[in-house]
Coordinates of C-alpha atoms in Angstrom, one line a residue:
Q966 CA 15.4 -12.3 -15.0
V967 CA 12.9 -9.8 -12.9
Q968 CA 12.7 -6.1 -13.5
L969 CA 11.1 -3.4 -11.1
V970 CA 10.6 0.0 -12.9
E971 CA 9.4 2.5 -10.4
S972 CA 8.1 6.2 -12.2
G973 CA 6.5 9.0 -10.7
G974 CA 9.0 10.7 -8.4
G975 CA 10.0 14.8 -8.7
L976 CA 10.0 17.9 -7.0
V977 CA 6.7 19.3 -5.1
Q978 CA 5.7 22.0 -2.6
A979 CA 5.6 21.6 1.2
G980 CA 1.9 19.9 1.5
G981 CA 1.6 18.7 -1.8
S982 CA 1.0 14.8 -3.2
L983 CA 3.1 12.5 -5.5
R984 CA 1.7 8.8 -6.3
L985 CA 5.1 6.5 -7.3
S986 CA 4.2 3.3 -9.5
C987 CA 6.2 -0.2 -9.7
A988 CA 5.6 -2.4 -12.4
A989 CA 6.8 -6.0 -12.0
S990 CA 8.2 -7.8 -15.3
G991 CA 10.1 -11.1 -16.5
S992 CA 10.1 -14.5 -14.7
I993 CA 7.7 -14.4 -12.2
F994 CA 5.1 -16.8 -11.0
T995 CA 3.5 -15.0 -7.9
I996 CA 4.6 -12.1 -5.7
N997 CA 4.2 -11.9 -2.1
T998 CA 5.1 -8.3 -0.3
M999 CA 5.4 -5.5 -1.7
A1000 CA 6.8 -2.6 -0.2
W1001 CA 8.8 1.1 -0.8
Y1002 CA 12.2 1.9 1.3
R1003 CA 13.7 5.3 1.2
Q1004 CA 17.0 6.2 1.6
A1005 CA 18.1 10.0 2.5
P1006 CA 21.3 11.3 1.9
E1007 CA 23.9 10.0 4.5
K1008 CA 21.1 8.3 6.6
Q1009 CA 20.3 4.4 6.2
R1010 CA 17.3 3.4 4.1
E1011 CA 13.9 2.8 5.7
L1012 CA 10.7 0.6 5.3
V1013 CA 8.0 3.2 4.6
A1014 CA 5.1 1.0 3.6
A1015 CA 4.6 -2.8 3.0
I1016 CA 1.7 -4.4 1.4
T1017 CA 0.9 -8.2 1.4
S1018 CA -0.3 -10.1 -1.4
G1019 CA -3.6 -10.2 0.4
G1020 CA -3.8 -6.5 0.5
S1021 CA -2.8 -5.6 4.5
P1022 CA -0.4 -2.7 4.5
N1023 CA 1.9 -1.6 7.1
Y1024 CA 3.7 1.7 7.6
S1025 CA 6.3 3.4 9.6
D1026 CA 5.1 6.0 12.5
S1027 CA 6.5 8.9 10.3
V1028 CA 4.1 8.6 7.0
K1029 CA 1.0 6.9 8.8
G1030 CA -2.1 8.7 8.1
R1031 CA -0.4 10.9 4.9
F1032 CA 0.9 7.8 2.9
T1033 CA -1.5 4.8 1.3
I1034 CA 0.6 1.8 0.0
S1035 CA -1.7 0.0 -2.8
R1036 CA -1.4 -2.9 -5.5
D1037 CA -2.6 -4.4 -8.5
N1038 CA -2.2 -8.0 -8.4
A1039 CA -3.4 -8.4 -12.5
K1040 CA -0.4 -5.7 -13.3
K1041 CA 2.2 -6.7 -10.8
T1042 CA 2.0 -3.0 -9.7
V1043 CA 2.3 -1.4 -6.3
Y1044 CA 1.5 2.2 -5.8
L1045 CA 2.5 4.7 -3.1
Q1046 CA 0.1 8.0 -2.4
M1047 CA 1.9 10.2 -0.7
N1048 CA -0.3 13.2 0.2
S1049 CA 0.4 16.1 2.8
L1050 CA 4.4 15.8 1.5
K1051 CA 7.3 17.3 4.5
P1052 CA 10.9 18.5 3.3
E1053 CA 12.1 15.5 5.7
D1054 CA 10.1 13.2 2.7
T1055 CA 12.9 14.1 -0.1
A1056 CA 14.8 10.8 -0.3
V1057 CA 15.1 8.3 -3.1
Y1058 CA 12.1 6.3 -3.1
Y1059 CA 12.9 2.0 -3.7
C1060 CA 10.6 -0.6 -4.3
N1061 CA 11.3 -4.0 -3.1
A1062 CA 9.3 -7.0 -4.2
D1063 CA 9.7 -10.9 -2.7
I1064 CA 8.8 -12.7 -5.7
F1065 CA 8.9 -16.6 -6.4
T1066 CA 10.1 -17.4 -10.0
T1067 CA 8.7 -20.6 -10.1
H1068 CA 6.1 -22.6 -9.2
Y1069 CA 8.5 -25.1 -7.8
S1070 CA 10.4 -21.5 -5.9
Y1071 CA 7.1 -21.1 -4.6
A1072 CA 6.0 -24.9 -3.4
V1073 CA 9.6 -24.8 -1.3
N1074 CA 9.4 -21.5 -0.3
N1075 CA 12.7 -20.0 -1.7
V1076 CA 11.7 -16.3 -1.9
A1077 CA 14.1 -13.9 -4.3
H1078 CA 14.2 -10.2 -3.0
Y1079 CA 14.5 -7.5 -5.8
W1080 CA 15.2 -4.2 -6.0
G1081 CA 13.9 -0.8 -8.4
Q1082 CA 16.6 1.5 -9.5
G1083 CA 15.2 4.2 -7.6
T1084 CA 13.1 7.4 -8.1
Q1085 CA 13.9 10.8 -6.5
V1086 CA 11.6 12.6 -4.3
T1087 CA 12.4 16.5 -3.6
V1088 CA 10.1 18.3 -1.4
S1089 CA 10.9 22.3 -0.9
S1090 CA 10.5 24.0 1.4

């Protein structure tokens, strides 16, 4: 059983900052890509940022230059530092991870995709 637990959401004024964390636990052999998605009311879930196991990040155009994704492989945790927040960043933010749960699954490239429960980020104008 694998769990992703997010923390760090909340209410902030426009221009402010928040830092989200997502810790993975359970039956994990190794973690591949970790990512943050968000879903605003009545909108589709969208990718915000992702980071490979080697630490290479990529960002959506809407957050590039404002958000920074990072990870601590020893702690099985991914972070999202969000600066210069805008009201349009308001959404539920979800952590996602591609996880190999056993050595065998890694050997045969059988990755499983896991989601956190989501954390609300609200940016007031």
